[in-house]
Coordinates of C-alpha atoms and ligand atoms in Angstrom, one line a residue:
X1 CA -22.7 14.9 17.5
X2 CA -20.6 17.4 15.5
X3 CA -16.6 16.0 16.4
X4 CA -15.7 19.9 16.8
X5 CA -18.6 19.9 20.7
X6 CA -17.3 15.8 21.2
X7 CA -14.5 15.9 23.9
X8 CA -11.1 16.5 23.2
X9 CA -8.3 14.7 24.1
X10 CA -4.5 15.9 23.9
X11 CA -1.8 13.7 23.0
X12 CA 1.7 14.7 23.5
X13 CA 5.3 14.3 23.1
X14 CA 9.1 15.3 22.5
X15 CA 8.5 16.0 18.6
X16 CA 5.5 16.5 16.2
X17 CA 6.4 16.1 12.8
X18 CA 3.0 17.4 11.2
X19 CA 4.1 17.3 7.3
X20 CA 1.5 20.0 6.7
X21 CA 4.3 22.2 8.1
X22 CA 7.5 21.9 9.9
X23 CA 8.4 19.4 13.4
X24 CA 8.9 21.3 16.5
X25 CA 9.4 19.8 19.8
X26 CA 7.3 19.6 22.9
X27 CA 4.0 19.7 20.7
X28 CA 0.6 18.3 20.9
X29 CA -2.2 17.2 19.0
X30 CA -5.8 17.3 20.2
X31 CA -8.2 15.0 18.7
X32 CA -11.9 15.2 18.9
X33 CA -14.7 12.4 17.8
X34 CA -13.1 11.6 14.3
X35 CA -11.0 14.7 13.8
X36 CA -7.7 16.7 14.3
X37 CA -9.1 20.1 16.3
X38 CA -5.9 21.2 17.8
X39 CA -2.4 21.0 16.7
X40 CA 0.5 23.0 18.2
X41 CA 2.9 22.9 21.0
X42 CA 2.0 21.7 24.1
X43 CA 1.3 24.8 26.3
X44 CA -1.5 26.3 23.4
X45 CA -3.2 22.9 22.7
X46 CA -3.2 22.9 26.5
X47 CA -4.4 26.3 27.1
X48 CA -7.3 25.8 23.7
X49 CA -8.4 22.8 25.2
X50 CA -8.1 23.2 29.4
X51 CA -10.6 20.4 29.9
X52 CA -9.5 17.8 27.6
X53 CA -8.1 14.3 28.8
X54 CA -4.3 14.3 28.1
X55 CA -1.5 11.9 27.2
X56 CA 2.0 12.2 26.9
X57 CA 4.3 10.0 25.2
X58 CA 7.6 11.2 25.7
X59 CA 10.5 11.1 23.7
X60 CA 8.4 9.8 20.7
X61 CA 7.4 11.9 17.4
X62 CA 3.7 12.3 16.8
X63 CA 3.5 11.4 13.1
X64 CA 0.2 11.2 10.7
X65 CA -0.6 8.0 9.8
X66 CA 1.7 5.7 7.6
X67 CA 0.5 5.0 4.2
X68 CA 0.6 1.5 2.4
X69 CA -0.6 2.3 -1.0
X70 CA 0.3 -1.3 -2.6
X71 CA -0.4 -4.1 -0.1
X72 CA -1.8 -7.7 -1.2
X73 CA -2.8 -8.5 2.4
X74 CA -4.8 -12.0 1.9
X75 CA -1.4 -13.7 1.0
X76 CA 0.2 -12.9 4.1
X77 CA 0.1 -16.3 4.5
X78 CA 2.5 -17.1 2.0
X79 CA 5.2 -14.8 3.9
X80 CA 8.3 -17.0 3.3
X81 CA 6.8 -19.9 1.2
X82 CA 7.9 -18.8 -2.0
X83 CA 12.0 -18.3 -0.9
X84 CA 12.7 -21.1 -3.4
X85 CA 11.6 -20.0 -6.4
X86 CA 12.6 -16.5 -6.0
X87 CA 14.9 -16.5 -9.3
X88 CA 11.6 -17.2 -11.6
X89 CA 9.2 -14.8 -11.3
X90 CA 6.8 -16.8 -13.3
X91 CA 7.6 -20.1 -11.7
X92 CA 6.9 -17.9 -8.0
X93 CA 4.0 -16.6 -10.1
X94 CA 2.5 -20.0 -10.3
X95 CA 3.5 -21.3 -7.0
X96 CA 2.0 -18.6 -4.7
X97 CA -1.5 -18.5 -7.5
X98 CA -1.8 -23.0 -6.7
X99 CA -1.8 -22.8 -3.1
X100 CA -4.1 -19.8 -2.8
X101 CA -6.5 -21.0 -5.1
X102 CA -6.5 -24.5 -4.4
X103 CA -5.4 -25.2 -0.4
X104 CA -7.0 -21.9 1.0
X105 CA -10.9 -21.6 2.3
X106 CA -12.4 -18.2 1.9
X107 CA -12.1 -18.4 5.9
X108 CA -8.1 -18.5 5.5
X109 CA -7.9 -15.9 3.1
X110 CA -9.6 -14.0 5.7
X111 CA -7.8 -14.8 8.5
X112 CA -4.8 -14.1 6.5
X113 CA -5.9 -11.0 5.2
X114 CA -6.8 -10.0 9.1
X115 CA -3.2 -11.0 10.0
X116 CA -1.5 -8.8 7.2
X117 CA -3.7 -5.8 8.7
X118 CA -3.2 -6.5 12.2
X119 CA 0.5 -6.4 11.2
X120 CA 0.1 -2.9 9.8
X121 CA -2.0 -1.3 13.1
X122 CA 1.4 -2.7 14.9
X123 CA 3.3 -0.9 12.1
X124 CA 1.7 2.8 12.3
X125 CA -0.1 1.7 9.2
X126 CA -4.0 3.5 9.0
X127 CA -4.6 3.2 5.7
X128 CA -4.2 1.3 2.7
X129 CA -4.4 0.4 -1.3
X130 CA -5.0 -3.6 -1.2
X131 CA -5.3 -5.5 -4.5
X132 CA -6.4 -8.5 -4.0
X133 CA -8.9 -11.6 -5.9
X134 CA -10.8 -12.2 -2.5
X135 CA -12.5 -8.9 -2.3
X136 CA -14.4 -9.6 0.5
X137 CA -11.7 -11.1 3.0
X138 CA -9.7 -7.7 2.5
X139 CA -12.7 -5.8 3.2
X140 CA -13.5 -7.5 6.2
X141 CA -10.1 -7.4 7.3
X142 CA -9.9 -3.9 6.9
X143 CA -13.0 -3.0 9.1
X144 CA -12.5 -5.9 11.5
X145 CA -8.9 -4.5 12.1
X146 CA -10.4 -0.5 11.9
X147 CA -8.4 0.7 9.2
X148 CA -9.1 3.1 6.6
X149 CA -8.3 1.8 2.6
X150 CA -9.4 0.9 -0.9
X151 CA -10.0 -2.7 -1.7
X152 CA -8.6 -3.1 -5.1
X153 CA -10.9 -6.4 -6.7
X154 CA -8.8 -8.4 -9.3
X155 CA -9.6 -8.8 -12.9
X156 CA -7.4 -11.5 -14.6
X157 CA -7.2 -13.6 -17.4
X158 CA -5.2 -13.5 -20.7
X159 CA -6.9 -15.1 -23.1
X160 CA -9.5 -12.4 -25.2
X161 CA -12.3 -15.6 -25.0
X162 CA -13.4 -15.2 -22.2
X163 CA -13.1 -11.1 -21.5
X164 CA -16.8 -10.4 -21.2
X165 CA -17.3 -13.6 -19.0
X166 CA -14.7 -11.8 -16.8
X167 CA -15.6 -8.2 -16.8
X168 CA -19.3 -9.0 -16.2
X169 CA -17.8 -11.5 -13.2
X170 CA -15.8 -8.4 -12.0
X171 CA -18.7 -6.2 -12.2
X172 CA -20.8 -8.4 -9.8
X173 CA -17.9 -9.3 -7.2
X174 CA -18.0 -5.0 -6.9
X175 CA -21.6 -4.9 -6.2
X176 CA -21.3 -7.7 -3.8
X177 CA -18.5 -5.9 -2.2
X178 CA -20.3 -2.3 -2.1
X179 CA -22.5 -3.5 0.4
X180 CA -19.2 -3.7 2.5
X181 CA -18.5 -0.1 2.4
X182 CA -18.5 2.2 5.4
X183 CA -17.0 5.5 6.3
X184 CA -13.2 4.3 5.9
X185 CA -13.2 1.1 4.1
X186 CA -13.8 1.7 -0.2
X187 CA -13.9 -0.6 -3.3
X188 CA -11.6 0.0 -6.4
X189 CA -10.8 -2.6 -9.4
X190 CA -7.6 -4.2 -10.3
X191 CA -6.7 -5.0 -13.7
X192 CA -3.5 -7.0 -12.6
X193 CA -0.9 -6.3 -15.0
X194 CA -0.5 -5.3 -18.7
X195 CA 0.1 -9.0 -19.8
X196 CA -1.9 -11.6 -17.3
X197 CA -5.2 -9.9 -19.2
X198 CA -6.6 -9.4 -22.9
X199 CA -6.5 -6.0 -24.6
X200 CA -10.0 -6.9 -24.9
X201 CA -10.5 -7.2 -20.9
X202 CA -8.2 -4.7 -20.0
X203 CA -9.9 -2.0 -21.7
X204 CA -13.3 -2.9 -20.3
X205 CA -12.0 -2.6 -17.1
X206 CA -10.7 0.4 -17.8
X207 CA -14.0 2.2 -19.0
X208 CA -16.5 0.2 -16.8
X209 CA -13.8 2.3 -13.5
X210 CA -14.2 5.7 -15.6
X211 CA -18.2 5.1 -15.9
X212 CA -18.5 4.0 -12.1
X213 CA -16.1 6.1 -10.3
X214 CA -14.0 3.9 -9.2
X215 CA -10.6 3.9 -8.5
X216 CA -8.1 1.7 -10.4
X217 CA -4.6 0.0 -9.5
X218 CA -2.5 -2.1 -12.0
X219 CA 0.5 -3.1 -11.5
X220 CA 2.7 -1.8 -14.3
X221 CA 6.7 -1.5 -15.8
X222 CA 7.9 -4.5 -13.0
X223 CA 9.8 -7.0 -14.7
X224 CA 12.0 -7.5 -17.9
X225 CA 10.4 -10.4 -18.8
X226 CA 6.7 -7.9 -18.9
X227 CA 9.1 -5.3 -20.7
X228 CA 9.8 -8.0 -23.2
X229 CA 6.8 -9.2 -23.8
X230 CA 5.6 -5.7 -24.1
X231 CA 7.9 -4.4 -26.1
X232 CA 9.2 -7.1 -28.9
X233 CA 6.4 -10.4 -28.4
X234 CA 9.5 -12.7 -26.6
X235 CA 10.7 -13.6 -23.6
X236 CA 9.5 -15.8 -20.7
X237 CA 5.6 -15.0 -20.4
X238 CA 5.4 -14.7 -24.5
X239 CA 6.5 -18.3 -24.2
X240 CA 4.2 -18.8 -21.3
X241 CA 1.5 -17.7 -23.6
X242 CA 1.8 -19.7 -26.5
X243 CA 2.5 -22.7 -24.8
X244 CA -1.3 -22.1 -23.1
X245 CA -3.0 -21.7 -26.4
X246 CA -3.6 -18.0 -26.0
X247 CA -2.9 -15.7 -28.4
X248 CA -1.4 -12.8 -27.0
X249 CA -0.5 -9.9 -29.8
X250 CA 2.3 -7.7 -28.5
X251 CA 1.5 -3.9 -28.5
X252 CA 5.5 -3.3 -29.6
X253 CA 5.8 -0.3 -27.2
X254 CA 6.4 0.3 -23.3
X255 CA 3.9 -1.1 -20.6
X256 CA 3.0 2.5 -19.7
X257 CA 2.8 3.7 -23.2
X258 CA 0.4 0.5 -24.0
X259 CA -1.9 1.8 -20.7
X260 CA -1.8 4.9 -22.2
X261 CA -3.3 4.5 -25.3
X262 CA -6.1 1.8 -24.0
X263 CA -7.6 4.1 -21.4
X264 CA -5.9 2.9 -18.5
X265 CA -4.2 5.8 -17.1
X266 CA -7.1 7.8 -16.5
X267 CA -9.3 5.9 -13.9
X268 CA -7.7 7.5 -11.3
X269 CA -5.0 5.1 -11.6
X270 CA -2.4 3.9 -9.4
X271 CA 0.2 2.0 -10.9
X272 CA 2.8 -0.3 -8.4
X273 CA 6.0 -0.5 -9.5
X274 CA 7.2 1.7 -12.7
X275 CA 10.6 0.2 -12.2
X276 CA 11.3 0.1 -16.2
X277 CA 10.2 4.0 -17.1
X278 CA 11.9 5.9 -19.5
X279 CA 11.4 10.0 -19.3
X280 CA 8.7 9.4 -22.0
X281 CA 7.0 7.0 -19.7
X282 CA 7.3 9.6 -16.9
X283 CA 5.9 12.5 -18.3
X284 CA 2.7 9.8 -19.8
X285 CA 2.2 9.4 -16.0
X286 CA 2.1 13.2 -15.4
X287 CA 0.2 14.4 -18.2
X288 CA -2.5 11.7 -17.1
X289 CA -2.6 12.6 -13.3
X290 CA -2.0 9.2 -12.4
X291 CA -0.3 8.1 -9.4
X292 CA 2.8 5.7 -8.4
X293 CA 2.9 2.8 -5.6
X294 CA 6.6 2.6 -5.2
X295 CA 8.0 -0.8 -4.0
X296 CA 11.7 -0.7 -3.3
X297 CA 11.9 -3.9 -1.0
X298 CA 9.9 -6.2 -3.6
X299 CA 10.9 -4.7 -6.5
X300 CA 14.7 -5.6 -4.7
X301 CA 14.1 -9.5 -3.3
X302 CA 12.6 -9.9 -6.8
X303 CA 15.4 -8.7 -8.3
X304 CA 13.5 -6.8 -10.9
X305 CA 15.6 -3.5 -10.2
X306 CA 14.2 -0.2 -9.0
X307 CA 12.1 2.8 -9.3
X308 CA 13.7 5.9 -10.6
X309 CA 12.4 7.8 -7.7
X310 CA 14.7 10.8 -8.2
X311 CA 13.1 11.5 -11.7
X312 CA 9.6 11.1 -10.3
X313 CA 9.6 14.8 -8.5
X314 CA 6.7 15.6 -10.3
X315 CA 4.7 12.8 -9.9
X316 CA 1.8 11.9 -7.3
X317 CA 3.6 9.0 -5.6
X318 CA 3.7 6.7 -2.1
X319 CA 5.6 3.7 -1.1
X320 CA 4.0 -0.1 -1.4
X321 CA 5.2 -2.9 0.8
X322 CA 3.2 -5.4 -2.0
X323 CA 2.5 -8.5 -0.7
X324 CA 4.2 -10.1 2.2
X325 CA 5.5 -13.0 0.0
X326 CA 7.7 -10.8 -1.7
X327 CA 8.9 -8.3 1.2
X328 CA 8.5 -10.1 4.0
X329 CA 7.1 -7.0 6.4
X330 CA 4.6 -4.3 6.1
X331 CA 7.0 -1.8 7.4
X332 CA 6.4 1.2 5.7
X333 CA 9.1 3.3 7.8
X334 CA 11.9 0.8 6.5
X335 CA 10.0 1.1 3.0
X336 CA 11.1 4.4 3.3
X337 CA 14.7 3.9 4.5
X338 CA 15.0 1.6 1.1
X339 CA 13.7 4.1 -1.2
X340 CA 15.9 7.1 0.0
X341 CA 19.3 4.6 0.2
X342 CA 18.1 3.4 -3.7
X343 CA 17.6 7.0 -4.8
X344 CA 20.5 7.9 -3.7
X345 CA 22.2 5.1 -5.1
X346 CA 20.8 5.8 -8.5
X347 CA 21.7 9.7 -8.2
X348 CA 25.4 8.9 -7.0
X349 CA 28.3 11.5 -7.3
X350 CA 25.8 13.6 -9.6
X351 CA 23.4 14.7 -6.6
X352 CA 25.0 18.0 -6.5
X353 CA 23.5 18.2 -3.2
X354 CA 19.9 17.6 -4.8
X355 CA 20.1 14.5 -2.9
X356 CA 16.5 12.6 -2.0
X357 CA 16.2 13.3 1.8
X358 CA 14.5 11.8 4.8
X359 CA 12.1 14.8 5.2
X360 CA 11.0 13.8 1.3
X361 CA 10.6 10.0 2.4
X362 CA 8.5 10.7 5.0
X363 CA 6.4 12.9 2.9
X364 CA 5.9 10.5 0.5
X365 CA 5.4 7.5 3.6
X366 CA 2.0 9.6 4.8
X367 CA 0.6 12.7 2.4
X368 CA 2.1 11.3 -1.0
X369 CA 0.6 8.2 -0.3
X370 CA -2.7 9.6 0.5
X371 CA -2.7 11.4 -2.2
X372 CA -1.8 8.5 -4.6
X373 CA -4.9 6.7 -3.5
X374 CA -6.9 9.4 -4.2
X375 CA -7.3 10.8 -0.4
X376 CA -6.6 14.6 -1.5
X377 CA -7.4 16.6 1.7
X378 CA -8.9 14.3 4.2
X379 CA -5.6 13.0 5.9
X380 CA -2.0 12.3 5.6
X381 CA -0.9 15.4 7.6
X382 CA -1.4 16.9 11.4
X383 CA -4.2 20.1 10.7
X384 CA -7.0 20.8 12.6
X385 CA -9.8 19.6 10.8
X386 CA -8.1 16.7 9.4
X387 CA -9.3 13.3 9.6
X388 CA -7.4 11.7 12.7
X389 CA -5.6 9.4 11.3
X390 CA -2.1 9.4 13.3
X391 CA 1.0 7.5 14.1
X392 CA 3.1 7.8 17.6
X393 CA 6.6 5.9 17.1
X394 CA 8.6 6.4 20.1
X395 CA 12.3 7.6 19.5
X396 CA 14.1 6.4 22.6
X397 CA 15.8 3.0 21.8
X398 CA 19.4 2.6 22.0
X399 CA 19.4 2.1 18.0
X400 CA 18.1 5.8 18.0
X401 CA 19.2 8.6 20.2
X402 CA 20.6 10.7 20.0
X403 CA 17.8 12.7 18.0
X404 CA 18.9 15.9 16.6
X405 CA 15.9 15.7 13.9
X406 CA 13.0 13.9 14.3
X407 CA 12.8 13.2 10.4
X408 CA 15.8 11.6 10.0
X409 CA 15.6 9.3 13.4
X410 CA 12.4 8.0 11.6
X411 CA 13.4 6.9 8.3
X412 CA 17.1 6.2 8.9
X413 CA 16.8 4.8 12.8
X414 CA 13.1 3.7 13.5
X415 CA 11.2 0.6 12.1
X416 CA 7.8 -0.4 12.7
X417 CA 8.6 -1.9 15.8
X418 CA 8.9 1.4 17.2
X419 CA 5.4 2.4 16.9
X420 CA 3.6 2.8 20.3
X421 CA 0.2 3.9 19.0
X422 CA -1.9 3.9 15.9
X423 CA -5.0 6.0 15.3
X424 CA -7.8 6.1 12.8
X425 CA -10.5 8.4 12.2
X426 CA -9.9 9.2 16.2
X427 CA -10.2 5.6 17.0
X428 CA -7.2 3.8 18.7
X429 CA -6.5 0.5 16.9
X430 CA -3.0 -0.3 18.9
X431 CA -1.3 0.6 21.4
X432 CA 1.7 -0.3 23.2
X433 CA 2.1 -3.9 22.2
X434 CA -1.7 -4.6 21.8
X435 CA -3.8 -4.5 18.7
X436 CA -7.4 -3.5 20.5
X437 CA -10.1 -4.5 17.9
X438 CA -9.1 -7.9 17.0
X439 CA -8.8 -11.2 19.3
X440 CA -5.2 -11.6 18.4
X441 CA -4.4 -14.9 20.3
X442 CA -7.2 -16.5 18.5
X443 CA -6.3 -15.5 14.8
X444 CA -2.6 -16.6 15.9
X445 CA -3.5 -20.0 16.2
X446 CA -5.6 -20.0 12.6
X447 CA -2.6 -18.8 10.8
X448 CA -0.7 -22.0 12.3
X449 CA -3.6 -23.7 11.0
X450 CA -3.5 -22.0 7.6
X451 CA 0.0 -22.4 7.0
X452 CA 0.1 -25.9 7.4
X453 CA -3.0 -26.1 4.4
X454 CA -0.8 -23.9 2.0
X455 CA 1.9 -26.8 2.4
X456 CA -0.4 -29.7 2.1
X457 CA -0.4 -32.0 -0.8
X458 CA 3.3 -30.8 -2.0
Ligands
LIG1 ZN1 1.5 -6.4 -6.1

């Protein structure tokens, strides 16, 4: 049936914060099969729609849906196993790659996967950009759970050898996982990084997304130890390198410059990270419409540094949680908080008043994060017409009123905790303390079970 003749159902409350426009109080939106049809305040959504079923929330703020554009959501397992080696980003590296490979079933990356997106219907989370090697435990997580995203399958593996072995191993993991695609859930490829692949295998990646359409996410400019191998052949994973036998020939020039000039940039890329950017970099990104997954907690907890948000204005940009192991939430509301307190940080007694504000965080939390994965008019903003893809977070805690602006009680007050219901495509997936599509109890008492297989034979 057409969603417009399906019937409507209002849901209200004390603010709606639309993005396609400005928040005004006392609002509603009315949603209808799969889509936005009415958004406005109260009394006209009422008076447009006199039949419909209605809702309110109170003193909440009707939001669209929360973005995670860089997620990793079959490690959620390892949330807080990798504390220890926190100071060595190879040695965590290593750590987190042995006990996924070697101590988890395809049915644990699954269940793990399910938990991370359980945790992000909880969080006001509908959609999101997941890397990830087990293609198919993402994907299933993602539609077992109800949300909308792109499964990003991993490509890895340094040593030029073996590149066509792994693009041709690559190509058949994403025609195994197209027959997992529905309305909301998509497949993409993941190169992982500038140096854990071959120039050789990097490249093909690269053009075998251009020929097929599909979209592309590399993580990119993270650490100084990628910056050094990048740049000047040394450092910690040059060492790595040679001590594996691979030969590894340094480009001598940025990460982002090296993506550049191999193709990489114009798959409709997203790129996590871009913590070491110069203005060159920057404007590379631009000129090549490709997109940024900013990370501020990881990026932090790693100690790699952080984004230059405030010089990104002009670039197609979200906000990433990354994986759990490196975060430890998917909370993409304090994601937010950390990015504006970092830009500001990094713009200090020279903001002149230019200052990166909470109305700008949320932006980039739900449309600029849409947008980075390549959703251009479909959601991330309350219109009729829109896909309903939606967020309630209730704003009356004692850690948030008073309210004077709904904006700022989000992003500086609010947390994912605070979310009372999570929509997508016009489907409720939680609400009020209860995911509704998954059996939580039961996939509580496999992660119990899976975390004590990660720590088995240490
Ligand atoms: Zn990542």
């Amino acid at each position: 049936m057409d969603d417009k003749l399906q019937p409507a159902k209002l849901y209200s409350a004390r603010w709606v914060v639309p993005i396609a426009g400005t928040a005004f109080e006392d609002g509603a939106v009315a949603v209808a099969g799969r889509v936005i049809v009415g958004v406005g305040s109260r009394a006209e959504v009422e008076a447009q729609f006199p039949s419909a079923a209605r809702e309110d929330f109170g003193a909440a703020a009707i939001i669209p849906g929360l973005v995670n554009c860089h997620s990793h959501l079959e490690l959620t397992a390892m949330r807080g196993y990798l504390e220890d080696v926190e100071g060595d980003f190879f040695a965590w590296l290593r750590k987190l790659t042995v006990a996924r490979m070697t101590r988890m079933s395809a049915d644990d990356l699954r269940v793990s996967a399910t938990w991370g997106a359980l945790e992000a219907a909880r969080a006001g989370v509908t959609c999101l950009g997941d890397a990830c090697s087990a293609g198919e435990a993402s994907m299933h997580a993602l539609r077992d759970v109800g949300l909308r995203g792109i499964v990003y399958q991993e490509a890895i593996h340094p040593d030029e050898r073996v590149a066509a072995e792994m693009l041709s191993k690559l190509k058949s993991d994403v025609t195994r996982l197209r027959e997992l695609e529905n309305e909301l859930v998509r497949v993409g490829v993941s190169p992982h990084a500038p140096y854990t692949l071959s120039e050789k295998l990097l490249v093909g990646v690269a053009a075998y997304a251009r020929e097929e359409k599909l979209p592309l996410m590399i993580h990119a400019a993270e650490s100084a130890d990628e910056d050094e191998l990048l740049k000047h052949g040394r450092g910690a994973f040059a060492e790595s390198l040679a001590g594996r036998g691979i030969e590894w020939r340094s480009p001598r020039m940025s990460p982002i410059q090296y993506l550049s000039t191999r193709g990489v940039l114009t798959a409709r890329t997203l790129l996590a990270h871009c913590v070491r950017v110069d203005a060159l970099d920057i404007e590379t990104i631009r000129e090549a419409r490709a997109a940024v997954a900013h990370c501020p907690k990881s990026n932090l907890k790693l100690s790699h540094g952080h984004a230059p948000l405030s010089n990104m204005s002009e670039l197609t940009r979200g906000f990433g949680s990354d994986s759990v192991a490196s975060n430890n939430t998917c909370d993409m509301l304090e994601e937010a908080r950390f990015a504006t307190l970092l830009a500001r940080l990094a713009q200090g007694d020279a903001a002149s008043g230019e200052i990166y504000n909470a109305h700008q965080a949320l932006n980039d939390a739900t449309r600029g994060g849409a947008r980075a994965l390549g959703y251009v008019e479909n959601f991330g903003a309350l219109k009729a017409g829109r896909e309903a893809d939606l967020a309630i977070v209730k704003l009356d805690g004692a850690h948030q009123i008073p309210v004077y602006d709904p904006a700022h009680a989000l992003i500086f007050s609010s947390s994912a905790r605070d979310v009372a219901l999570t929509m997508v495509a016009g489907r409720e997936v939680y609400r009020h303390g209860k995911v509704l599509t998954v059996d939580e109890e039961r996939l509580r008492a496999r992660m119990a079970e899976v975390r004590k297989k990660v720590t088995s034979d240490e």
